[in-house]
PDB file of C-alpha atoms and ligand atoms in Angstrom:
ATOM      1  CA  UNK A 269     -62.693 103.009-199.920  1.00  0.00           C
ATOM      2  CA  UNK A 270     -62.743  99.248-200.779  1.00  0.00           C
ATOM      3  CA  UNK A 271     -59.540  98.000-202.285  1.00  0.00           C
ATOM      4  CA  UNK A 272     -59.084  98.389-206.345  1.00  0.00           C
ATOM      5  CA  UNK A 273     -59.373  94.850-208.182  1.00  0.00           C
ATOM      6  CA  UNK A 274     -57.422  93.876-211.067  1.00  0.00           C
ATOM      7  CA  UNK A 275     -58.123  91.363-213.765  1.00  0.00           C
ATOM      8  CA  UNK A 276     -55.447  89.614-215.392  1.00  0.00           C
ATOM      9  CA  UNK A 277     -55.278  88.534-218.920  1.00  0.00           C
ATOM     10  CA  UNK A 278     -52.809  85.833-219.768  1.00  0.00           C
ATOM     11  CA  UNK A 279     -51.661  83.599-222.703  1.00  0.00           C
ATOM     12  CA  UNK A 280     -48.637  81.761-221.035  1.00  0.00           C
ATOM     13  CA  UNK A 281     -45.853  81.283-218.367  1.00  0.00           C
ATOM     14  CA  UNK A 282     -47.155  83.491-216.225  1.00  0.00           C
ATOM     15  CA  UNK A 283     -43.950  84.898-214.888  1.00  0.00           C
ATOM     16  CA  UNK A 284     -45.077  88.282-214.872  1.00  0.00           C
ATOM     17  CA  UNK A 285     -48.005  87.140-213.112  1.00  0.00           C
ATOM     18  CA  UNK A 286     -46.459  85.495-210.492  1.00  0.00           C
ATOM     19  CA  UNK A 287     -44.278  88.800-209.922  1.00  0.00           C
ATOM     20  CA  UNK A 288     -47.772  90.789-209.569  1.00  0.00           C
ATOM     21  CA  UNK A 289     -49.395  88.148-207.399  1.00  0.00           C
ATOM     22  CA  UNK A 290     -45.847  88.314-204.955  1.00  0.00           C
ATOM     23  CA  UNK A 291     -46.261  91.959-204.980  1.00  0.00           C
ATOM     24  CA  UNK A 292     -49.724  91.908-203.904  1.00  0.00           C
ATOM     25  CA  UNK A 293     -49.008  89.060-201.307  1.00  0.00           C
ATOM     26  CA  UNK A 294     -45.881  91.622-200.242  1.00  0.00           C
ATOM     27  CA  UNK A 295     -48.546  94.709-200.058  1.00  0.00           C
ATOM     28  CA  UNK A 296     -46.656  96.566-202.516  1.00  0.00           C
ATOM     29  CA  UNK A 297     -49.472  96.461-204.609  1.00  0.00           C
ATOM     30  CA  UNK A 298     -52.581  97.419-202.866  1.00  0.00           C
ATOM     31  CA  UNK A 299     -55.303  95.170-204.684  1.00  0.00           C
ATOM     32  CA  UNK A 300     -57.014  92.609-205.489  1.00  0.00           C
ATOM     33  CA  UNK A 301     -56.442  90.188-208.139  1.00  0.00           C
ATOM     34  CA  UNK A 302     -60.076  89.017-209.264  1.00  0.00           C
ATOM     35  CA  UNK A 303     -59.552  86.748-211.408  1.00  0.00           C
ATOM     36  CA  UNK A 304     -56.765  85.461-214.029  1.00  0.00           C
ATOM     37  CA  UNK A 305     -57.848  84.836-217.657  1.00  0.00           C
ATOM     38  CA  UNK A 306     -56.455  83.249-220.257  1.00  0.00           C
ATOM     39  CA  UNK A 307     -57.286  82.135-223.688  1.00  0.00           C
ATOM     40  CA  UNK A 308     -55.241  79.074-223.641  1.00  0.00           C
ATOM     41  CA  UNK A 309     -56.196  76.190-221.359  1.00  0.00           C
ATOM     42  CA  UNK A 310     -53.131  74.202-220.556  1.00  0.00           C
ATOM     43  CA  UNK A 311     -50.393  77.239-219.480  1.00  0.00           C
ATOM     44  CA  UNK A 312     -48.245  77.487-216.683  1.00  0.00           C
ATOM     45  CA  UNK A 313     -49.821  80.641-215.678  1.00  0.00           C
ATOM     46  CA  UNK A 314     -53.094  79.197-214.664  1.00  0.00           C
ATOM     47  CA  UNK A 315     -51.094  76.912-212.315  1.00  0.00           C
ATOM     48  CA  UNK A 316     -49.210  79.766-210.475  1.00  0.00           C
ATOM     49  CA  UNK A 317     -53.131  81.739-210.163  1.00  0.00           C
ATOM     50  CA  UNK A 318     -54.826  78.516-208.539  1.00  0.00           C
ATOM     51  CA  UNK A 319     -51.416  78.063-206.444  1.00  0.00           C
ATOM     52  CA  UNK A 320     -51.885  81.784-204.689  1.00  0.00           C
ATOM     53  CA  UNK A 321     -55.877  80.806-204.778  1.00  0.00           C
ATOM     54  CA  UNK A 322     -56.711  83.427-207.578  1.00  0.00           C
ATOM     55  CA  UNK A 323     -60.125  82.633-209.511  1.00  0.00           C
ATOM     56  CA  UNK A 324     -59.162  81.382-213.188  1.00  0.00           C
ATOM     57  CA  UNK A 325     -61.786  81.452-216.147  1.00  0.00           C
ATOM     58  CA  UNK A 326     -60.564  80.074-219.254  1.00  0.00           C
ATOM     59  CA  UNK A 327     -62.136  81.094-222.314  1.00  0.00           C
ATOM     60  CA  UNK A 328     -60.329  78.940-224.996  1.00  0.00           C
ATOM     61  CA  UNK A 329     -59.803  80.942-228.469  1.00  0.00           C
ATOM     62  CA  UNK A 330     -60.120  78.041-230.399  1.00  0.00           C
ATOM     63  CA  UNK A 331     -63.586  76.812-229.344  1.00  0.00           C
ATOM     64  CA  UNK A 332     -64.626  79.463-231.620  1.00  0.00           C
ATOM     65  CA  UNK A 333     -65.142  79.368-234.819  1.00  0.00           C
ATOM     66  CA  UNK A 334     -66.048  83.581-235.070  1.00  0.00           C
ATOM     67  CA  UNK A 335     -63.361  85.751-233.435  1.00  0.00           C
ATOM     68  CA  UNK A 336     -66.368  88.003-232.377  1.00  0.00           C
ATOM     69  CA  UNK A 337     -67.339  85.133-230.325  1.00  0.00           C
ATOM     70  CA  UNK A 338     -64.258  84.697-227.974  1.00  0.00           C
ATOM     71  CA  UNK A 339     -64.652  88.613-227.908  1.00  0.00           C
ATOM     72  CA  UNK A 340     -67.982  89.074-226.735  1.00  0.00           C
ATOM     73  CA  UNK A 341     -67.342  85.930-224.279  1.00  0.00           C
ATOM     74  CA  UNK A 342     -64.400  87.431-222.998  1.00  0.00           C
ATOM     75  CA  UNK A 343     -65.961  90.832-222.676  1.00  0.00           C
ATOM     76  CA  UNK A 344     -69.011  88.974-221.035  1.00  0.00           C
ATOM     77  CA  UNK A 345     -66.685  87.755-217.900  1.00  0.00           C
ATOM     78  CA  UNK A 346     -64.511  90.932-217.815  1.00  0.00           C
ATOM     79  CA  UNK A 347     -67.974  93.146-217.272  1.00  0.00           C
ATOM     80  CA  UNK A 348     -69.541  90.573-214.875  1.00  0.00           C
ATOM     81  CA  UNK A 349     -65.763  91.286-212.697  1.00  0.00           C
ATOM     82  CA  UNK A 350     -65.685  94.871-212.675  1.00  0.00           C
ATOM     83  CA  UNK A 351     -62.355  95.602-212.584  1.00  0.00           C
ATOM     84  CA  UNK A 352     -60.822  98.456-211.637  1.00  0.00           C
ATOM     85  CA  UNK A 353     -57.410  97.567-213.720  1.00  0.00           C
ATOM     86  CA  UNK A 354     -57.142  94.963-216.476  1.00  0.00           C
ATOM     87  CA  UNK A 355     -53.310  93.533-217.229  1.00  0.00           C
ATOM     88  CA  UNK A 356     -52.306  92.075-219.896  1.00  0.00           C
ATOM     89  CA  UNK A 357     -49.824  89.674-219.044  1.00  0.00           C
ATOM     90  CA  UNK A 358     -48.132  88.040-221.889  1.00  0.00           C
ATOM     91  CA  UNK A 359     -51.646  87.705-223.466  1.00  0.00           C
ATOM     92  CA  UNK A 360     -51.232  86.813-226.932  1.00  0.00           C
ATOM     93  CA  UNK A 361     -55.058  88.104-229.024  1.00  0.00           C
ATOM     94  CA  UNK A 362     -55.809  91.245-230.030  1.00  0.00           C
ATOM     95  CA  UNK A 363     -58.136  92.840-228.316  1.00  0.00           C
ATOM     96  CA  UNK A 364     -61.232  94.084-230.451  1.00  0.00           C
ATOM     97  CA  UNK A 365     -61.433  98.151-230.657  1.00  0.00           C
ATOM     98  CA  UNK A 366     -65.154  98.462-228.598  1.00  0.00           C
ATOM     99  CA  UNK A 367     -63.554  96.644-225.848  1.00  0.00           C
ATOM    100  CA  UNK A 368     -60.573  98.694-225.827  1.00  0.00           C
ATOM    101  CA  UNK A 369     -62.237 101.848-226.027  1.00  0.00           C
ATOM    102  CA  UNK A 370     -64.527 100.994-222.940  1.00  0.00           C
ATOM    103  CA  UNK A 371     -61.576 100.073-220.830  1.00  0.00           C
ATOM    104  CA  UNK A 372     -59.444 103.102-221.625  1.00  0.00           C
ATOM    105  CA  UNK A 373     -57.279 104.157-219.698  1.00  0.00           C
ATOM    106  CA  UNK A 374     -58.086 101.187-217.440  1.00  0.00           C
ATOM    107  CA  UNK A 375     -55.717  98.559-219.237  1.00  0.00           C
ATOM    108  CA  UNK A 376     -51.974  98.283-219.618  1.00  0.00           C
ATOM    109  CA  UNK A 377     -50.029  96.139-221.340  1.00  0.00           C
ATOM    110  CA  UNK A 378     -46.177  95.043-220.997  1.00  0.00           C
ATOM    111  CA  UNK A 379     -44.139  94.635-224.219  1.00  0.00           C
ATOM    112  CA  UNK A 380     -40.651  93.610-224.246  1.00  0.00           C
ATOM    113  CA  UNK A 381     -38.420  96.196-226.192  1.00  0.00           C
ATOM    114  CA  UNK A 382     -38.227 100.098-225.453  1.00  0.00           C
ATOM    115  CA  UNK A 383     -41.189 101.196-227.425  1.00  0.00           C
ATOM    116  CA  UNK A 384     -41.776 102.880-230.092  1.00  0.00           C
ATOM    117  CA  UNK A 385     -39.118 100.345-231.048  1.00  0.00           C
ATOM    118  CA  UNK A 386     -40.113  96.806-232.194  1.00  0.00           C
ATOM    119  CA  UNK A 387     -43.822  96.906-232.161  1.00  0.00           C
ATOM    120  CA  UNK A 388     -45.111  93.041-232.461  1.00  0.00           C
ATOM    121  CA  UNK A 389     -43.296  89.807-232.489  1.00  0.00           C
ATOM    122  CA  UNK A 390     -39.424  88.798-232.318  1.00  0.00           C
ATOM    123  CA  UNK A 391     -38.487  91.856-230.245  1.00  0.00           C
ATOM    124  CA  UNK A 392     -35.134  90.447-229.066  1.00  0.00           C
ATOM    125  CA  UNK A 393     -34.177  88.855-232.205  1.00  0.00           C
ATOM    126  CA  UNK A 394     -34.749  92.316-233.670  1.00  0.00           C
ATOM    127  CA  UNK A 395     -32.851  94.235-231.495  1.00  0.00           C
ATOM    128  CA  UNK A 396     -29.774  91.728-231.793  1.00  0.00           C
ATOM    129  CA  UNK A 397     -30.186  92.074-235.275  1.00  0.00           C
ATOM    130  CA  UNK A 398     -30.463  96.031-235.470  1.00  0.00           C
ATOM    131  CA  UNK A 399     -27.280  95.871-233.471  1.00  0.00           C
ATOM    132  CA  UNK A 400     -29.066  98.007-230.961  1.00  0.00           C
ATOM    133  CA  UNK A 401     -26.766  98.616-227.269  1.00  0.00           C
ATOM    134  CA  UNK A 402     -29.562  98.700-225.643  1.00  0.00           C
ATOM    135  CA  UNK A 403     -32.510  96.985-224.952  1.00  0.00           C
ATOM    136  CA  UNK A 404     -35.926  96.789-222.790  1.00  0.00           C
ATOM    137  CA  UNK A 405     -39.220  96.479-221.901  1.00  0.00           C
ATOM    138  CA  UNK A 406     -42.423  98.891-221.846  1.00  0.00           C
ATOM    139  CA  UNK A 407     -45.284  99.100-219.659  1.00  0.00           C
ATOM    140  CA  UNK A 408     -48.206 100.723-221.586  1.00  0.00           C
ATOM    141  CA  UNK A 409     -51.688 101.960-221.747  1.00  0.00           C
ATOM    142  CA  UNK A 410     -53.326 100.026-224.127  1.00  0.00           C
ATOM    143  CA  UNK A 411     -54.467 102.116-227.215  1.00  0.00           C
ATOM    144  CA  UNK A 412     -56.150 100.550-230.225  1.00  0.00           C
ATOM    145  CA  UNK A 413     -52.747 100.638-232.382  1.00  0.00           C
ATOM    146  CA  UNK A 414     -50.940  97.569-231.466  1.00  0.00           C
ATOM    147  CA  UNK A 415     -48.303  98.440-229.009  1.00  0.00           C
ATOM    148  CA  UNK A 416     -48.712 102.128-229.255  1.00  0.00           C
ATOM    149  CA  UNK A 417     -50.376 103.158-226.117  1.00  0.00           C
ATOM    150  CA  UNK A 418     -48.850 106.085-223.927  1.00  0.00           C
ATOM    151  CA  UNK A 419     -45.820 104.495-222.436  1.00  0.00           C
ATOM    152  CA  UNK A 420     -45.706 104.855-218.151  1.00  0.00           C
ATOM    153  CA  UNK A 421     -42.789 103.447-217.455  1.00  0.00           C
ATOM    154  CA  UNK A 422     -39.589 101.487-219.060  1.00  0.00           C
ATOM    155  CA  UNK A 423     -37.050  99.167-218.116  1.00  0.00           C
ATOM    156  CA  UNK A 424     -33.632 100.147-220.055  1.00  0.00           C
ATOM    157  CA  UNK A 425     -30.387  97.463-219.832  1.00  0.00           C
ATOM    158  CA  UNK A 426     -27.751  96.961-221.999  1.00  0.00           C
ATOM    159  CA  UNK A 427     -27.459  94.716-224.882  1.00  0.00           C
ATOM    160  CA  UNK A 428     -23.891  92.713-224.279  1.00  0.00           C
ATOM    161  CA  UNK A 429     -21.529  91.732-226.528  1.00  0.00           C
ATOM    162  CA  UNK A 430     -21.989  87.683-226.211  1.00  0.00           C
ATOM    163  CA  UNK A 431     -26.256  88.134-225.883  1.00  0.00           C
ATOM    164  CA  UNK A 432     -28.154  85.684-228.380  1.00  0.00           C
ATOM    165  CA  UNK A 433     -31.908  85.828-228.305  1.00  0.00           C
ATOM    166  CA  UNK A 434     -32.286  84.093-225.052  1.00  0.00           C
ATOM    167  CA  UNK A 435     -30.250  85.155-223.322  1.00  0.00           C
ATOM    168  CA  UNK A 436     -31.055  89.001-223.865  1.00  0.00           C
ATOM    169  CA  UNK A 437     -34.682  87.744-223.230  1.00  0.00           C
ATOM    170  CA  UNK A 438     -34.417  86.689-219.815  1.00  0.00           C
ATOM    171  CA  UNK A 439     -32.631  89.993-218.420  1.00  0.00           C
ATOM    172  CA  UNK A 440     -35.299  91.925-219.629  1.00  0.00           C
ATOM    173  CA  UNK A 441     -38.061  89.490-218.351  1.00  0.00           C
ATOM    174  CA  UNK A 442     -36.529  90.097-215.206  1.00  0.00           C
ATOM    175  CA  UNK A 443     -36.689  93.753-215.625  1.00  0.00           C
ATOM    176  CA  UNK A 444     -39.880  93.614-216.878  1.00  0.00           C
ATOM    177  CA  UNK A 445     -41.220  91.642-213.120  1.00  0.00           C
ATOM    178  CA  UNK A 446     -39.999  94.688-211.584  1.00  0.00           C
ATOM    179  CA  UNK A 447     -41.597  97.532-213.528  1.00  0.00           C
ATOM    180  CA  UNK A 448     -45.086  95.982-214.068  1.00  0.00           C
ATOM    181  CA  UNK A 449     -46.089  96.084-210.144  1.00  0.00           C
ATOM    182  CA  UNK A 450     -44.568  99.636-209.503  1.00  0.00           C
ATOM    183  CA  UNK A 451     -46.621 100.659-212.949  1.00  0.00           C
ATOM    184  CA  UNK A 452     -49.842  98.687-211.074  1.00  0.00           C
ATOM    185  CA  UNK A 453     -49.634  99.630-207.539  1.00  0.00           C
ATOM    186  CA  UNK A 454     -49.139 103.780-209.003  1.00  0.00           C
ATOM    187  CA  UNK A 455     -52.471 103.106-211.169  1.00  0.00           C
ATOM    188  CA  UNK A 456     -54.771 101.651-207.924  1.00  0.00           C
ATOM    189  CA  UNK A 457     -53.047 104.141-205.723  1.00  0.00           C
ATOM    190  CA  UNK A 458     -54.248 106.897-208.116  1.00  0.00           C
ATOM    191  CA  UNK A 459     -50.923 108.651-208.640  1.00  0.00           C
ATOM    192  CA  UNK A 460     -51.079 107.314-212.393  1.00  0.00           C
ATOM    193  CA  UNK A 461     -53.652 108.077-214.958  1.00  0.00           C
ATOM    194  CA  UNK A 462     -54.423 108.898-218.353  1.00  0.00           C
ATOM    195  CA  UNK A 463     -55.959 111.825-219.187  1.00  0.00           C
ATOM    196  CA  UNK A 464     -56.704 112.966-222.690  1.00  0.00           C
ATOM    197  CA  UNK A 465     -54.762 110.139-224.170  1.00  0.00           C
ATOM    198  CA  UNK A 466     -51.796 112.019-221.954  1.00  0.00           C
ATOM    199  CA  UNK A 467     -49.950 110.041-219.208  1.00  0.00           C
ATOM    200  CA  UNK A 468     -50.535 111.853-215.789  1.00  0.00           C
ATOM    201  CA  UNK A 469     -48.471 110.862-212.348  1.00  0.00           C
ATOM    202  CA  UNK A 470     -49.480 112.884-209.462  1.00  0.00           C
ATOM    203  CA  UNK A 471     -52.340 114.801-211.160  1.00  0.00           C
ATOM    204  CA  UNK A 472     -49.598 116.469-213.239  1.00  0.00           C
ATOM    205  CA  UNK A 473     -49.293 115.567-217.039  1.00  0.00           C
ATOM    206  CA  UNK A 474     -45.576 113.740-217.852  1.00  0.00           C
ATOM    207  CA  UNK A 475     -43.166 114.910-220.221  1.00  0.00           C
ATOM    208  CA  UNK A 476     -40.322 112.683-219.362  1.00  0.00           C
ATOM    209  CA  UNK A 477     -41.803 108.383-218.316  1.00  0.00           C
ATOM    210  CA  UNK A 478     -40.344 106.674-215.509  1.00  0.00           C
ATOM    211  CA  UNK A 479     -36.979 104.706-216.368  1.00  0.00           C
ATOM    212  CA  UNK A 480     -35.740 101.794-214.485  1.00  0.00           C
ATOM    213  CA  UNK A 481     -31.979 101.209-215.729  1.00  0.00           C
ATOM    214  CA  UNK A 482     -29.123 100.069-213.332  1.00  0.00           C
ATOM    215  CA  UNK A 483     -31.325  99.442-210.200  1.00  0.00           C
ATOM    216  CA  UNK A 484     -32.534 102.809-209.984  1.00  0.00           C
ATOM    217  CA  UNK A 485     -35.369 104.327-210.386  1.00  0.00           C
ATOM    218  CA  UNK A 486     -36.670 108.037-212.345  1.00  0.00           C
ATOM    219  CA  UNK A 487     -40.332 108.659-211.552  1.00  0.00           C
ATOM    220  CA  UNK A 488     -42.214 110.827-213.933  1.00  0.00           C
ATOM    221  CA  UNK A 489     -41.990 113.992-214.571  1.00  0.00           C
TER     222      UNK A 489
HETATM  223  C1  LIG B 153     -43.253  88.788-221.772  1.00  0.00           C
HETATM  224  O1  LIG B 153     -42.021  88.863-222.424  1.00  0.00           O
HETATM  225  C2  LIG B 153     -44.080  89.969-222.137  1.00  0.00           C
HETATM  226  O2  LIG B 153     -43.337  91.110-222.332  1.00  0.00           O
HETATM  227  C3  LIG B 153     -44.692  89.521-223.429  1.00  0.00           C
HETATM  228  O3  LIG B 153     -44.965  88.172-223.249  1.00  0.00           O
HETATM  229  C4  LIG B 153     -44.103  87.628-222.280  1.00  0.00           C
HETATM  230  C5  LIG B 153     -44.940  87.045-221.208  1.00  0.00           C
HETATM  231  O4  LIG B 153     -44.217  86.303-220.314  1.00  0.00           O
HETATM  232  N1  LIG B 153     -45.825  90.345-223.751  1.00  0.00           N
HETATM  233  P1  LIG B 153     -44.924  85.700-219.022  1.00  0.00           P
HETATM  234  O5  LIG B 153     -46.120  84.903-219.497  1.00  0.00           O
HETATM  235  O6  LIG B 153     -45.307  86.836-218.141  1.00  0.00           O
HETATM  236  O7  LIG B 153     -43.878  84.811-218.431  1.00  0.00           O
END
């Protein structure tokens, strides 16, 4: 069997990038990262591709003038790589509902609160604000409701007395560079899938995701 090959979709910084191209360089993912895309042309995240020699395309957003343009250019290159996996990774445009529907159950997505909880923008903020305890990220299938795929996996921590905004954003960016390669390397090994619009890990359909709170791990059940 040749070896699965992702496509990466990014917007930014890139750090959850860099913590799938380490765990493909550390052959805990087995894959192969095709290419990186992103929509912006100047972001950190294109930097850390080239540095681990990873093909970048750049398809810049606002050399449109139609958003069906960047669409249909975007889902130009993404057909021409085949992928077996595209990962969105901190990419910021919404994806049009054809191209979601063709790569179903082929795409996840990472969003940084415990979903269904703060769908969209300002996630930490809102959670300070709700005075929430607790706090996360989600990895996702992507579904054609904005952040409402069928979650795989989450990364719980608490919310401390003394967080602000940034703070309580970088612990969970460093949870989330932990749960998006385990979430990867299960989909290319084939132990995660979605059936039916139904999360299945080992060929068996989940009723309880995987949770990854205080360094340990719950698979799927
Ligand atoms: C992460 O917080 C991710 O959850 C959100 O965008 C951010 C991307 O960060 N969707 P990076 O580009 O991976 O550093």
């Amino acid at each position: 069997m040749s070896t699965p090959s992702i496509v990466i979709l990014i917007s930014g910084s890139g750090s959850n990038l860099q913590a799938i191209i380490d765990a493909v360089a550390e052959k805990k993912i087995h894959a192969h990262i095709s290419a990186v895309i992103s929509n912006r042309p100047d972001v950190l995240g294109l930097e850390k591709a080239k540095a681990a020699g990873i093909d970048t395309i750049v398809i810049d957003h606002t050399e449109f003038t139609e958003r069906q343009q960047f669409d249909k250019a975007l889902a130009e290159q993404v057909a021409k790589l085949q992928p077996d996996l595209i990962v969105l990774a901190g990419f910021m445009r919404i994806l049009p509902e054809n191209f979601i529907e063709q790569y179903e159950g082929r795409m996840l997505n990472i969003h940084p609160s415990l979903l269904p909880e703060f769908k969209g923008m300002h996630t930490h903020r809102r959670a300070l604000e709700a005075g929430h305890n607790q706090h996360g990220a989600s990895i996702h299938f992507v579904s054609n409701e904005l952040d409402s795929g069928p979650v795989v996996i989450q990364a719980i921590i608490p919310v401390l007395g003394n967080d602000d905004e940034k703070t309580l954003a970088e612990r969970v960016l460093e949870q989330e560079h932990i749960i998006y390669p385990l979430a990867i390397e299960w989909f290319v090994t084939g132990r995660l899938s979605l059936i039916n619009n139904h999360v299945h890990f080992d060929n068996k359909p989940v009723k309880k995701i995987a949770i990854w709170q205080s360094n340990t791990l719950s698979l799927p059940q």
